[in-house]
């Protein structure tokens, strides 16, 4: 059953058609978004004989969803609007359910039903749980279980006439929780199954009496627009809510120059953490550090046409947006290098005018002398300069003139040069040496950006320059002083911090207690130290996204190590284990996981890539793509690999990074539309061996794919665990780690024992909510939920 992609559901609380005469019965159509009760246009005095009814193919539609949130310090007001449409020829009714966020106080609810407001009922958690469980029993869909334990807001919708639209409006206020300086706002969502395309728009306005520093959403890639030091507007729009079960935002209010906030997740001896670092937006621009910047642009013959036109526009934008106290130079290169000023020039009207004329005159001709161009740029750095020194390097080709060896070019960036210089590389098109550019940026705490042939260089470069135009802290170093050990931090080393920007650092820790976090760096010519007191807890379980975000960063770093320096078994094994455990499934990690489980002889019922295992064609494509991504340093596979790994290493929202990996990959791991027959399970370890109980509906049942299936999307991350779709069963990745002698318990879906387990162990709710057939590990026991 598809699920509505928003946080409210239209459902009919269970009632049999025998008890309600002439009312029809509950049906779920193949395109249904919600269970409904069919109502006849007019009552009939003679009850019809009960008979099976065809499924409704279009019972109800949510056509639009809009949320406006206003936050003043710690008090939020949320206003929600939904438009519901009945495209069917019958009158229908339903019940609107809204699981109330913890601690929320609903102060207003309006719904237009024939022009009159609806009367709502607020049910406390105990009574609401009974409703949730009843829906699960009757609908055979456990999606609501995750919200058991919350209050429930309920209102009856009747009638919804054929082709009628209903506009639902509700609002509520809430005192938001603040912990270690971070205020949290959360909005419950019910994720779709990948098919719903209902538009959703969320706008959050934050207004604070104290300067806003860190603003971070771990669940969605929000657009943050700061309006001065104390106001910000967050926006998110999409055609579906994605995998996240809530929309979550953290923000911090601080008077220090740079805000430092801590989030943790710990279960056992080792924990994971995030550090959020941000100066906010300094309205006083005189506090921004002046910089020296050199623009190096490739004007070889291959840049002819659209590329050189976009490069001219991008450079013109950058020159126009230089800060008044900056110094700059422009170097064009092809067969040789040609600087504009032969040195750094102060920004003024005259220098800007000369630069714009020079940029406009750029013409594509000649070869590609990368070594000479880079050498010319690096010589411009003042020997004892204290300003940040940046190089923005644009090229669309391989080195063809002068020194062409990769290692010799990289040697230009000595350790001393790397400490004082940031070289940001832009590779244009596919014919660039990704290994060369990435090694240069890696050594200088910078990043490489690859612009594909169908992308706009002007937009890429101008957007990037806007972000880095105002440096705040250069060469930052992080130290934790106390009885806590931190390790495997990403990014590492830390990049520079810019005005209006934010740095999200993920790492692991051992120990507990109060510590002092010291952030040191260069603020212009001044060495600056910021100290912030935080506490690492003994245990914490509210932020299960943190370990997965750390694992994603780690996997991206490991894949880059393999790409740039070669593969070994230790690197590959760690990538495979982390990707499987945390659901970091990309076209490349899916192949590594599959090969690992083949070699280890993992039982079919515990495998995480079962459908992929049966598709020999997709495996061949994945194997070839993995080999080419390691072996090639230029071309489409090399550029895709670089872009994919950068997304894993730099993104702060896991779902967005994985989506980008699927889009960037040179291949798609998808099944063909042709029917696929799954072979019967083999005896022993290859089938249902290892002591696992046989699951109903054996995997030998033929499966017909009516549309291509992306094998990288047959997984979900819920409650801190990665689950994989194994036939009709969602399987916990930890099942295959258990011993043959592990205790196993079968539970009937929606049985008394099923709900009793949920009451005794609330942590299983998000796992049970995945479906009515689930395998998971709890303590030392493997539980199997069957129908």
XYZ file of C-alpha atoms in Angstrom:
787
model
C 0.000 0.000 0.000
C 1.316 3.398 -0.882
C 1.479 5.863 1.950
C 0.619 9.519 1.881
C 3.868 11.432 1.873
C 2.790 13.866 4.572
C 2.241 13.684 8.292
C -1.543 13.367 8.216
C -3.504 10.371 6.987
C -7.047 9.963 5.803
C -8.145 6.644 7.198
C -11.385 4.923 8.103
C -11.363 3.362 11.549
C -12.270 -0.283 11.228
C -15.921 -1.158 10.655
C -17.239 -4.143 8.721
C -19.702 -3.740 5.866
C -22.163 -6.073 7.620
C -22.509 -3.541 10.456
C -23.128 -0.548 8.209
C -25.830 -1.190 5.698
C -25.476 0.116 2.153
C -22.090 1.562 3.092
C -19.862 -0.706 1.039
C -16.569 -1.849 2.564
C -13.003 -0.802 3.087
C -10.866 -1.244 -0.019
C -7.282 -0.436 -0.994
C -6.755 0.080 -4.709
C -3.431 -0.446 -6.466
C -3.045 3.332 -6.838
C -4.591 4.208 -3.501
C -2.953 6.715 -1.214
C -5.273 6.040 1.720
C -7.925 3.593 2.880
C -11.409 5.036 2.523
C -15.000 4.050 3.116
C -17.125 4.223 -0.021
C -20.389 6.113 0.402
C -23.285 5.810 -2.090
C -24.525 9.058 -3.620
C -27.853 8.580 -1.828
C -28.949 6.152 0.928
C -30.787 3.044 -0.217
C -33.748 1.769 1.846
C -32.967 -1.836 0.873
C -29.599 -3.204 1.993
C -27.834 -4.755 -0.982
C -26.471 -8.283 -0.794
C -22.792 -8.167 0.266
C -20.544 -8.903 -2.648
C -16.916 -8.318 -3.562
C -16.236 -4.853 -4.915
C -13.544 -3.870 -7.414
C -10.697 -1.830 -5.971
C -10.855 1.940 -6.269
C -8.013 3.053 -8.478
C -8.176 6.708 -7.398
C -9.836 7.036 -4.004
C -8.350 10.272 -2.623
C -5.523 12.565 -3.655
C -3.534 15.090 -1.702
C -2.961 17.746 -4.349
C -0.969 20.272 -2.393
C 0.800 20.538 0.959
C 2.203 23.719 2.471
C 3.754 24.411 5.849
C 4.678 27.805 7.315
C 6.662 27.867 10.548
C 7.485 30.998 12.522
C 10.020 30.611 15.345
C 10.687 33.394 17.800
C 13.581 32.384 20.081
C 12.235 29.067 21.489
C 8.535 29.353 20.618
C 7.312 28.034 17.274
C 3.995 28.424 15.513
C 3.284 25.885 12.765
C 0.552 26.399 10.154
C -0.307 23.554 7.800
C -2.478 23.561 4.706
C -3.499 20.515 2.664
C -5.885 20.206 -0.262
C -7.622 16.826 -0.563
C -9.416 15.844 -3.757
C -11.920 13.049 -4.417
C -11.606 12.072 -8.117
C -14.006 9.155 -7.787
C -17.674 9.023 -8.706
C -18.716 8.085 -5.154
C -19.092 10.095 -2.015
C -16.474 9.091 0.557
C -15.649 9.751 4.168
C -12.511 9.443 6.216
C -10.821 10.372 9.441
C -7.987 12.871 9.592
C -5.205 11.798 11.957
C -2.317 13.965 13.095
C 0.338 12.570 15.498
C 1.161 15.498 17.746
C 4.867 16.372 18.122
C 6.144 15.794 21.614
C 5.340 18.757 23.833
C 3.272 20.558 21.207
C 0.173 22.494 22.240
C -2.435 22.753 19.525
C -4.107 26.130 19.738
C -6.136 26.207 16.544
C -7.612 23.834 14.007
C -9.789 24.752 11.054
C -11.246 22.617 8.286
C -13.714 23.672 5.637
C -16.500 21.105 5.328
C -19.444 22.610 3.487
C -18.281 25.987 4.705
C -18.256 25.043 8.375
C -15.286 24.431 10.698
C -14.783 20.848 11.851
C -14.691 19.841 15.481
C -11.442 18.135 16.393
C -10.693 15.676 19.172
C -7.334 15.469 20.923
C -6.646 11.963 22.229
C -3.995 11.261 24.846
C -1.248 8.764 24.091
C -2.895 5.724 25.755
C -6.160 6.131 23.886
C -4.360 7.068 20.669
C -2.261 3.905 20.845
C -5.389 1.779 20.729
C -6.447 3.568 17.531
C -3.023 3.114 15.965
C -3.030 -0.600 16.775
C -6.569 -1.069 15.480
C -5.630 0.497 12.156
C -2.580 -1.754 11.941
C -4.737 -4.844 12.544
C -7.438 -3.958 10.053
C -5.330 -2.326 7.350
C -2.394 -4.749 7.730
C -0.069 -1.784 7.409
C 2.235 -1.000 10.355
C 3.306 2.476 9.169
C 1.567 4.226 12.087
C 3.348 2.186 14.759
C 6.268 4.579 14.926
C 3.932 7.219 16.346
C 2.445 4.999 19.052
C 3.075 6.732 22.355
C 2.163 10.192 21.039
C -1.024 12.151 21.442
C -3.327 12.036 18.432
C -5.367 14.747 16.815
C -8.478 13.370 15.084
C -11.364 14.761 13.060
C -14.004 13.079 10.886
C -14.308 14.217 7.270
C -17.772 13.635 5.791
C -18.931 13.913 3.161
C -16.339 14.329 0.427
C -18.462 14.561 -2.687
C -17.329 13.313 -6.126
C -14.750 15.663 -7.696
C -14.781 17.808 -4.565
C -11.748 19.408 -2.940
C -11.354 19.921 0.790
C -8.942 22.439 2.223
C -7.518 21.445 5.612
C -5.857 24.079 7.781
C -4.392 23.541 11.209
C -1.972 25.404 13.405
C -0.283 24.858 16.726
C 2.315 26.423 18.970
C 5.169 24.686 20.741
C 7.902 25.508 23.239
C 11.017 24.072 21.626
C 13.612 22.069 23.487
C 17.122 23.470 23.907
C 20.111 21.269 24.748
C 23.781 22.307 24.861
C 22.894 25.554 23.112
C 20.956 23.940 20.241
C 17.235 24.527 19.767
C 15.415 21.722 17.932
C 12.307 21.942 15.759
C 10.728 18.757 14.371
C 7.745 18.169 12.123
C 6.456 14.581 11.756
C 6.368 13.129 8.244
C 5.114 9.881 6.803
C 7.514 8.954 3.983
C 6.232 7.725 0.667
C 7.351 4.486 -0.911
C 9.027 6.211 -3.813
C 5.871 6.606 -5.917
C 4.007 9.546 -4.418
C 4.588 12.857 -6.194
C 2.477 15.211 -4.084
C 4.065 18.685 -3.988
C 5.325 19.691 -0.568
C 6.605 23.128 0.442
C 8.040 24.029 3.855
C 9.066 27.508 4.952
C 10.658 28.209 8.334
C 11.317 31.744 9.561
C 13.627 32.116 12.576
C 13.777 35.387 14.478
C 16.113 35.651 17.460
C 17.045 38.378 19.905
C 20.550 36.853 20.055
C 22.730 36.411 16.913
C 22.015 33.188 15.054
C 25.035 30.965 14.463
C 24.575 27.327 13.393
C 21.464 26.392 11.384
C 21.386 22.742 10.370
C 18.907 20.189 9.053
C 20.083 16.564 9.183
C 17.007 15.340 7.293
C 16.558 17.659 4.311
C 18.743 19.838 2.094
C 17.158 23.147 3.052
C 17.982 26.476 1.448
C 19.110 28.885 4.188
C 18.925 32.614 3.547
C 20.204 34.783 6.384
C 18.751 38.235 6.816
C 21.305 39.925 9.009
C 22.659 38.444 12.225
C 19.356 37.586 13.927
C 17.000 36.386 11.194
C 16.972 33.493 8.731
C 14.520 31.909 6.304
C 14.702 28.198 5.486
C 12.993 26.736 2.438
C 12.377 23.232 1.146
C 10.288 22.156 -1.848
C 9.948 18.744 -3.478
C 7.465 16.392 -5.110
C 7.673 13.859 -2.257
C 8.949 13.742 1.303
C 11.598 11.082 0.687
C 12.809 8.570 3.269
C 12.914 10.893 6.294
C 10.181 10.357 8.877
C 10.428 13.914 10.137
C 11.571 17.352 9.060
C 14.172 18.409 11.592
C 16.077 21.662 12.129
C 18.608 22.686 14.763
C 19.691 26.261 15.374
C 21.918 28.011 17.890
C 21.945 31.513 19.356
C 25.306 32.751 20.581
C 27.211 35.981 21.080
C 30.668 34.487 20.373
C 32.302 35.213 17.014
C 32.005 31.554 15.974
C 29.297 29.272 17.317
C 30.303 25.778 18.444
C 27.585 23.197 19.160
C 27.715 19.467 19.908
C 25.320 16.630 19.023
C 25.977 13.038 20.124
C 24.737 9.475 19.784
C 26.190 6.765 21.995
C 25.186 3.173 22.691
C 28.038 1.294 24.325
C 31.686 2.201 24.816
C 32.041 4.143 21.580
C 29.897 7.015 20.358
C 29.571 9.354 17.404
C 29.268 13.107 17.391
C 28.730 16.156 15.230
C 30.311 19.530 15.834
C 28.597 22.462 14.167
C 30.838 25.470 13.553
C 29.523 28.741 12.140
C 30.149 32.473 12.484
C 26.594 33.175 11.392
C 26.338 36.215 9.153
C 28.392 39.170 10.304
C 26.594 42.351 9.364
C 29.730 44.391 10.087
C 31.817 43.672 6.981
C 34.837 45.418 8.482
C 35.365 42.301 10.604
C 35.799 40.135 7.481
C 39.439 39.249 6.743
C 40.848 40.749 3.467
C 42.198 38.117 1.066
C 44.608 37.718 -1.836
C 43.108 35.782 -4.729
C 44.433 34.671 -8.132
C 42.107 33.559 -10.929
C 43.826 31.129 -13.331
C 41.825 30.357 -16.467
C 42.544 27.863 -19.245
C 42.244 29.483 -22.693
C 43.487 26.538 -24.761
C 41.756 25.697 -28.025
C 39.469 23.130 -26.413
C 37.763 25.924 -24.421
C 36.210 27.334 -27.607
C 32.481 27.957 -27.752
C 30.165 27.776 -24.741
C 32.952 27.036 -22.240
C 34.950 30.223 -22.848
C 31.767 32.313 -22.906
C 30.679 30.965 -19.529
C 34.204 31.385 -18.136
C 34.192 35.077 -19.147
C 30.837 35.683 -17.437
C 31.892 33.803 -14.302
C 35.174 35.713 -13.987
C 33.390 39.019 -14.585
C 31.041 38.187 -11.693
C 33.938 37.313 -9.385
C 35.840 40.519 -10.192
C 32.752 42.624 -9.589
C 32.147 40.963 -6.210
C 35.639 41.261 -4.760
C 35.767 42.975 -1.360
C 37.184 46.490 -1.243
C 40.306 45.531 0.737
C 41.105 42.424 -1.342
C 44.039 42.106 -3.760
C 43.798 40.046 -6.948
C 45.407 38.882 -10.185
C 44.147 37.091 -13.317
C 46.317 34.632 -15.255
C 45.250 33.173 -18.564
C 47.129 30.170 -19.871
C 47.297 27.989 -22.958
C 50.681 27.196 -24.472
C 52.160 29.792 -22.079
C 50.995 31.824 -19.078
C 50.039 35.500 -19.220
C 49.265 37.484 -16.039
C 47.241 40.691 -16.190
C 49.054 42.875 -13.635
C 52.290 40.899 -13.054
C 51.476 41.019 -9.355
C 48.665 41.381 -6.828
C 46.658 44.573 -7.312
C 44.405 46.380 -4.820
C 40.715 46.300 -5.688
C 39.526 49.686 -6.938
C 37.600 51.107 -9.858
C 40.650 51.180 -12.132
C 41.820 47.625 -11.449
C 38.281 46.295 -11.820
C 37.921 48.033 -15.181
C 41.218 46.629 -16.504
C 40.281 43.173 -15.291
C 36.891 43.248 -17.015
C 38.524 44.343 -20.282
C 41.110 41.553 -19.968
C 38.435 38.943 -19.273
C 36.362 40.082 -22.241
C 39.407 39.680 -24.535
C 40.089 36.029 -23.607
C 40.284 33.850 -26.728
C 40.697 30.049 -26.956
C 43.900 29.009 -28.732
C 46.927 26.782 -28.085
C 47.808 23.910 -25.724
C 47.475 23.363 -21.960
C 50.461 24.368 -19.796
C 49.090 23.518 -16.358
C 52.518 23.323 -14.648
C 53.546 26.783 -15.847
C 50.219 28.371 -14.910
C 50.206 26.909 -11.411
C 53.841 27.882 -10.865
C 53.146 31.476 -11.937
C 50.182 31.709 -9.556
C 52.046 30.331 -6.531
C 54.938 32.792 -6.970
C 52.505 35.639 -6.306
C 52.045 34.761 -2.662
C 53.881 37.260 -0.429
C 56.632 35.474 1.494
C 55.482 36.746 4.887
C 51.895 37.391 3.967
C 49.255 36.911 6.672
C 46.220 37.213 4.429
C 44.413 34.130 3.144
C 45.896 33.319 -0.277
C 43.509 31.615 -2.701
C 43.871 30.305 -6.238
C 40.809 29.514 -8.353
C 42.068 27.260 -11.145
C 39.874 26.557 -14.212
C 40.838 23.978 -16.834
C 39.140 21.685 -19.293
C 42.044 19.487 -20.297
C 45.061 17.377 -19.498
C 48.566 18.930 -19.271
C 50.012 18.888 -22.799
C 52.726 21.584 -22.730
C 55.850 21.721 -20.563
C 55.876 19.421 -17.523
C 53.063 16.892 -17.946
C 53.821 14.315 -15.248
C 51.219 14.303 -12.494
C 53.648 13.807 -9.588
C 55.938 16.637 -10.727
C 53.033 19.075 -10.976
C 51.752 18.097 -7.522
C 55.249 18.708 -6.120
C 54.715 22.430 -6.721
C 52.448 22.336 -3.682
C 55.064 21.860 -0.957
C 53.961 21.377 2.683
C 54.805 25.023 3.440
C 52.890 26.199 0.365
C 49.946 23.982 1.260
C 49.729 25.449 4.768
C 49.376 28.998 3.463
C 47.518 28.459 0.176
C 44.102 27.237 -0.938
C 43.850 26.015 -4.533
C 40.247 25.479 -5.642
C 40.152 23.545 -8.925
C 37.332 23.577 -11.469
C 37.491 20.740 -14.002
C 35.338 21.473 -17.052
C 34.017 18.515 -19.035
C 35.316 14.923 -18.943
C 38.816 15.354 -20.395
C 40.479 16.445 -17.164
C 42.954 14.617 -14.923
C 40.818 14.142 -11.812
C 43.689 12.559 -9.863
C 45.873 15.617 -10.469
C 43.223 18.171 -9.501
C 42.039 16.214 -6.450
C 45.560 15.693 -5.126
C 46.258 19.425 -5.409
C 43.068 20.427 -3.605
C 43.473 17.714 -0.975
C 46.911 19.028 0.007
C 45.704 22.634 0.267
C 42.497 22.112 2.313
C 40.409 23.048 -0.708
C 37.952 21.215 -2.987
C 37.633 20.244 -6.633
C 34.475 20.993 -8.572
C 33.731 19.169 -11.821
C 31.412 20.860 -14.293
C 29.759 18.469 -16.744
C 29.253 19.386 -20.412
C 25.542 20.097 -19.890
C 26.104 22.202 -16.741
C 26.640 25.959 -16.502
C 30.161 26.963 -15.428
C 29.000 30.512 -14.741
C 26.440 29.345 -12.160
C 28.855 26.903 -10.543
C 31.731 29.363 -10.168
C 29.672 32.393 -9.169
C 27.809 30.385 -6.530
C 31.072 29.004 -5.164
C 32.754 32.425 -5.081
C 29.822 33.942 -3.201
C 30.307 31.337 -0.476
C 34.063 31.822 -0.003
C 34.387 35.563 -0.642
C 34.519 36.541 3.058
C 37.046 34.490 5.102
C 36.620 34.456 8.874
C 39.080 31.873 10.223
C 41.979 30.326 8.279
C 43.916 27.145 9.110
C 41.452 26.087 11.832
C 42.557 23.428 14.301
C 40.292 21.609 16.734
C 41.359 20.281 20.142
C 39.286 18.509 22.800
C 40.621 18.851 26.346
C 39.194 16.504 28.961
C 38.538 12.807 29.607
C 37.175 12.224 26.114
C 39.115 10.938 23.111
C 37.961 11.896 19.610
C 39.090 10.214 16.407
C 38.372 9.791 12.697
C 37.076 13.320 12.191
C 35.714 14.328 8.783
C 36.560 16.635 7.160
C 40.185 16.393 8.243
C 42.072 18.694 8.143
C 39.414 21.323 8.686
C 38.828 23.736 5.802
C 38.706 27.496 6.334
C 35.534 29.018 7.775
C 33.687 31.749 5.856
C 31.113 34.369 6.782
C 27.555 33.043 6.527
C 28.811 29.476 6.049
C 28.731 26.439 8.311
C 31.099 23.549 8.904
C 29.699 20.180 10.038
C 32.378 17.923 11.554
C 31.583 14.231 12.156
C 33.671 11.958 14.352
C 33.843 9.151 16.903
C 34.504 9.458 20.628
C 35.272 7.439 23.727
C 34.756 8.547 27.302
C 32.292 10.920 28.917
C 32.053 14.144 30.863
C 32.655 17.867 30.505
C 35.365 18.950 28.078
C 36.701 22.168 26.592
C 36.642 22.419 22.805
C 39.319 24.751 21.494
C 39.095 26.147 17.978
C 42.281 27.891 16.886
C 43.042 29.666 13.650
C 44.209 32.803 11.906
C 41.908 35.780 11.974
C 43.858 37.948 9.549
C 47.283 38.464 11.108
C 45.927 37.600 14.543
C 45.974 34.120 16.057
C 42.558 33.485 17.537
C 41.395 30.848 20.056
C 37.753 30.162 20.846
C 36.946 27.909 23.801
C 33.542 26.327 24.300
C 32.498 24.058 27.180
C 30.400 21.011 26.253
C 29.552 17.647 27.788
C 29.852 14.229 26.154
C 27.184 11.965 27.726
C 27.507 8.427 29.006
C 24.727 7.417 26.622
C 22.410 9.176 24.177
C 19.888 7.815 21.706
C 17.954 10.739 20.240
C 20.089 11.389 17.150
C 20.510 8.109 15.276
C 21.339 10.021 12.079
C 24.794 10.880 13.458
C 26.493 7.444 13.131
C 25.169 7.135 9.588
C 26.430 10.590 8.625
C 29.857 9.770 10.060
C 29.872 6.421 8.193
C 28.989 8.166 4.929
C 31.895 10.594 5.347
C 34.222 7.709 6.205
C 33.094 5.664 3.188
C 33.661 8.650 0.900
C 37.175 9.111 2.281
C 37.996 5.400 1.901
C 36.705 5.322 -1.688
C 38.885 8.323 -2.511
C 41.884 6.557 -0.998
C 41.189 3.598 -3.286
C 40.654 5.862 -6.315
C 43.750 8.022 -5.828
C 46.220 5.611 -4.222
C 45.097 2.095 -5.066
C 42.966 -0.673 -3.588
C 43.883 -3.045 -0.783
C 41.823 -5.568 1.159
C 41.691 -3.476 4.347
C 40.212 -0.447 2.605
C 37.742 -2.505 0.573
C 36.593 -4.562 3.573
C 35.960 -1.459 5.685
C 34.007 0.228 2.893
C 31.881 -2.900 2.500
C 31.169 -3.303 6.213
C 30.273 0.343 6.815
C 28.152 0.603 3.669
C 26.124 -2.502 4.605
C 25.739 -1.625 8.285
C 24.609 1.963 7.720
C 22.811 1.627 4.393
C 25.336 3.673 2.381
C 24.283 1.954 -0.841
C 25.599 3.389 -4.107
C 26.184 1.607 -7.439
C 29.760 0.897 -6.299
C 29.138 -0.135 -2.672
C 26.209 -2.335 -3.769
C 28.632 -4.322 -5.915
C 31.186 -4.600 -3.072
C 28.514 -5.803 -0.652
C 27.278 -8.396 -3.138
C 30.770 -9.782 -3.750
C 31.494 -9.930 -0.026
C 28.321 -11.867 0.764
C 29.005 -14.296 -2.069
C 32.482 -15.026 -0.700
C 31.227 -15.464 2.866
C 28.321 -17.711 1.855
C 25.689 -15.623 3.629
C 22.298 -17.441 3.760
C 19.749 -16.219 1.228
C 17.354 -15.045 3.940
C 20.032 -12.824 5.489
C 21.488 -11.358 2.304
C 21.177 -7.648 1.648
C 21.465 -7.662 -2.172
C 19.254 -10.618 -3.046
C 17.577 -9.212 -6.170
C 20.869 -7.835 -7.441
C 22.453 -11.264 -6.853
C 20.086 -12.800 -9.416
C 20.689 -10.225 -12.146
C 23.848 -11.332 -13.962
C 23.649 -8.460 -16.444
C 23.502 -5.774 -13.760
C 26.419 -7.431 -11.941
C 28.570 -7.295 -15.070
C 27.783 -3.602 -15.517
C 28.632 -2.872 -11.867
C 31.882 -4.847 -12.002
C 33.060 -2.982 -15.083
C 32.098 0.416 -13.616
C 33.938 -0.304 -10.359
C 37.083 -1.375 -12.228
C 37.051 1.676 -14.507
C 36.478 4.104 -11.623
C 39.696 2.821 -10.010
C 41.814 2.561 -13.155
C 40.959 5.755 -15.070
C 42.017 9.261 -14.073
C 40.111 11.055 -16.837
C 36.915 10.492 -18.776
C 33.307 10.127 -17.683
C 33.943 7.327 -15.169
C 36.744 9.279 -13.489
C 34.735 12.494 -13.263
C 31.652 10.656 -11.990
C 33.715 8.870 -9.348
C 35.237 12.128 -8.140
C 31.853 13.837 -7.918
C 30.239 10.855 -6.196
C 32.946 10.595 -3.543
C 32.919 14.313 -2.887
C 29.170 14.142 -2.206
C 29.750 11.399 0.370
C 32.626 13.300 1.984
C 31.032 16.742 2.119
C 27.246 16.462 2.295
C 25.539 16.889 5.665
C 22.287 15.117 4.693
C 22.771 11.408 3.975
C 19.706 11.025 1.762
C 20.755 13.908 -0.478
C 24.288 12.494 -0.875
C 22.972 9.041 -1.822
C 20.519 10.549 -4.294
C 23.382 12.516 -5.836
C 25.465 9.332 -6.082
C 22.690 7.590 -7.976
C 22.387 10.542 -10.351
C 26.144 10.960 -10.818
C 26.947 7.284 -11.399
C 27.887 6.428 -14.997
C 25.680 3.330 -14.713
C 22.317 2.554 -13.126
C 21.902 -0.766 -11.337
C 18.376 -1.490 -12.465
C 16.555 -4.657 -13.345
C 15.181 -5.044 -16.847
C 11.387 -5.061 -17.259
C 11.518 -8.737 -18.236
C 10.192 -11.254 -15.666
C 12.806 -12.691 -13.341
C 12.426 -16.138 -11.793
C 14.179 -16.520 -8.468
C 15.733 -19.959 -7.961
C 14.673 -22.159 -5.048
C 16.770 -21.898 -1.901
C 19.669 -24.287 -1.750
C 20.073 -26.495 1.311
C 22.527 -25.610 4.050
C 24.189 -22.218 4.307
C 23.228 -21.104 0.822
C 19.474 -21.311 1.470
C 17.486 -21.216 4.663
C 20.371 -22.727 6.573
C 22.125 -21.325 9.589
C 19.146 -22.110 11.778
C 16.897 -19.439 10.231
C 13.255 -20.456 10.133
C 11.693 -20.900 6.731
C 9.735 -17.836 5.692
C 6.288 -18.230 4.094
C 6.063 -17.560 0.355
C 9.470 -19.016 -0.569
C 11.842 -17.056 -2.729
C 11.319 -19.567 -5.539
C 8.137 -17.681 -6.405
C 8.465 -15.935 -9.828
C 8.725 -12.180 -9.597
C 7.730 -10.005 -12.540
C 9.296 -6.557 -12.774
C 6.794 -4.322 -14.547
C 9.224 -1.377 -14.305
C 12.972 -1.089 -13.809
C 14.020 -1.526 -10.175
C 16.997 0.406 -8.845
C 18.914 -2.058 -6.674
C 20.531 0.769 -4.716
C 17.119 1.836 -3.383
C 15.998 -1.483 -1.914
C 16.970 -0.459 1.588
C 15.758 1.721 4.451
C 17.498 3.221 7.471
C 15.208 3.160 10.497
C 15.860 3.510 14.189
C 19.636 3.417 13.740
C 19.582 0.223 11.630
C 19.898 -0.512 7.916
C 17.220 -2.845 6.527
C 17.267 -4.469 3.102
C 14.392 -5.736 1.004
C 14.848 -9.479 0.662
C 11.895 -10.591 -1.435
C 8.860 -9.543 0.627
C 10.889 -9.309 3.851
C 12.783 -6.370 5.338
C 15.984 -7.819 6.800
C 18.168 -6.140 9.410
C 21.792 -5.991 8.239
C 22.877 -7.315 11.641
C 21.085 -10.654 11.129
C 23.958 -12.071 9.088
C 26.373 -11.167 11.893
C 24.653 -13.456 14.402
C 25.907 -16.932 15.208
C 24.201 -20.109 14.059
C 23.189 -20.799 17.657
C 21.498 -17.409 18.139
C 18.007 -17.573 19.663
C 15.192 -17.059 17.147
C 11.600 -16.044 17.771
C 8.742 -15.896 15.309
C 5.956 -13.343 15.775
C 2.658 -13.203 13.953
C 2.012 -9.763 12.516
C -0.445 -7.750 14.645
C -0.745 -10.556 17.215
C -0.943 -9.815 20.963
C 2.710 -10.900 21.291
C 3.633 -8.470 18.490
C 2.163 -5.469 20.309
C 3.486 -6.683 23.643
C 7.052 -6.679 22.264
C 6.541 -3.126 21.053
C 5.379 -2.048 24.511
C 8.346 -3.677 26.270
C 10.896 -2.422 23.716
C 9.820 0.918 22.170
C 13.036 0.996 20.152
C 11.545 -1.604 17.748
C 8.722 0.706 16.596
C 10.546 2.154 13.569
C 11.650 -1.365 12.566
C 8.136 -2.789 12.789
C 6.814 0.206 10.861
C 8.754 -0.911 7.764
C 6.279 -3.651 6.865
C 4.404 -6.704 8.034
C 7.324 -9.069 7.346
C 10.517 -8.046 9.103
C 13.640 -9.733 10.497
C 15.636 -7.875 13.129
C 18.092 -8.396 15.967
C 17.145 -7.366 19.496
C 19.701 -8.086 22.213
C 20.860 -11.635 21.367
C 17.654 -12.711 19.633
C 16.627 -12.730 15.981
C 12.926 -11.874 15.625
C 10.986 -12.826 12.513
C 7.640 -11.124 11.929
C 5.454 -13.167 9.585
C 1.938 -12.799 8.202
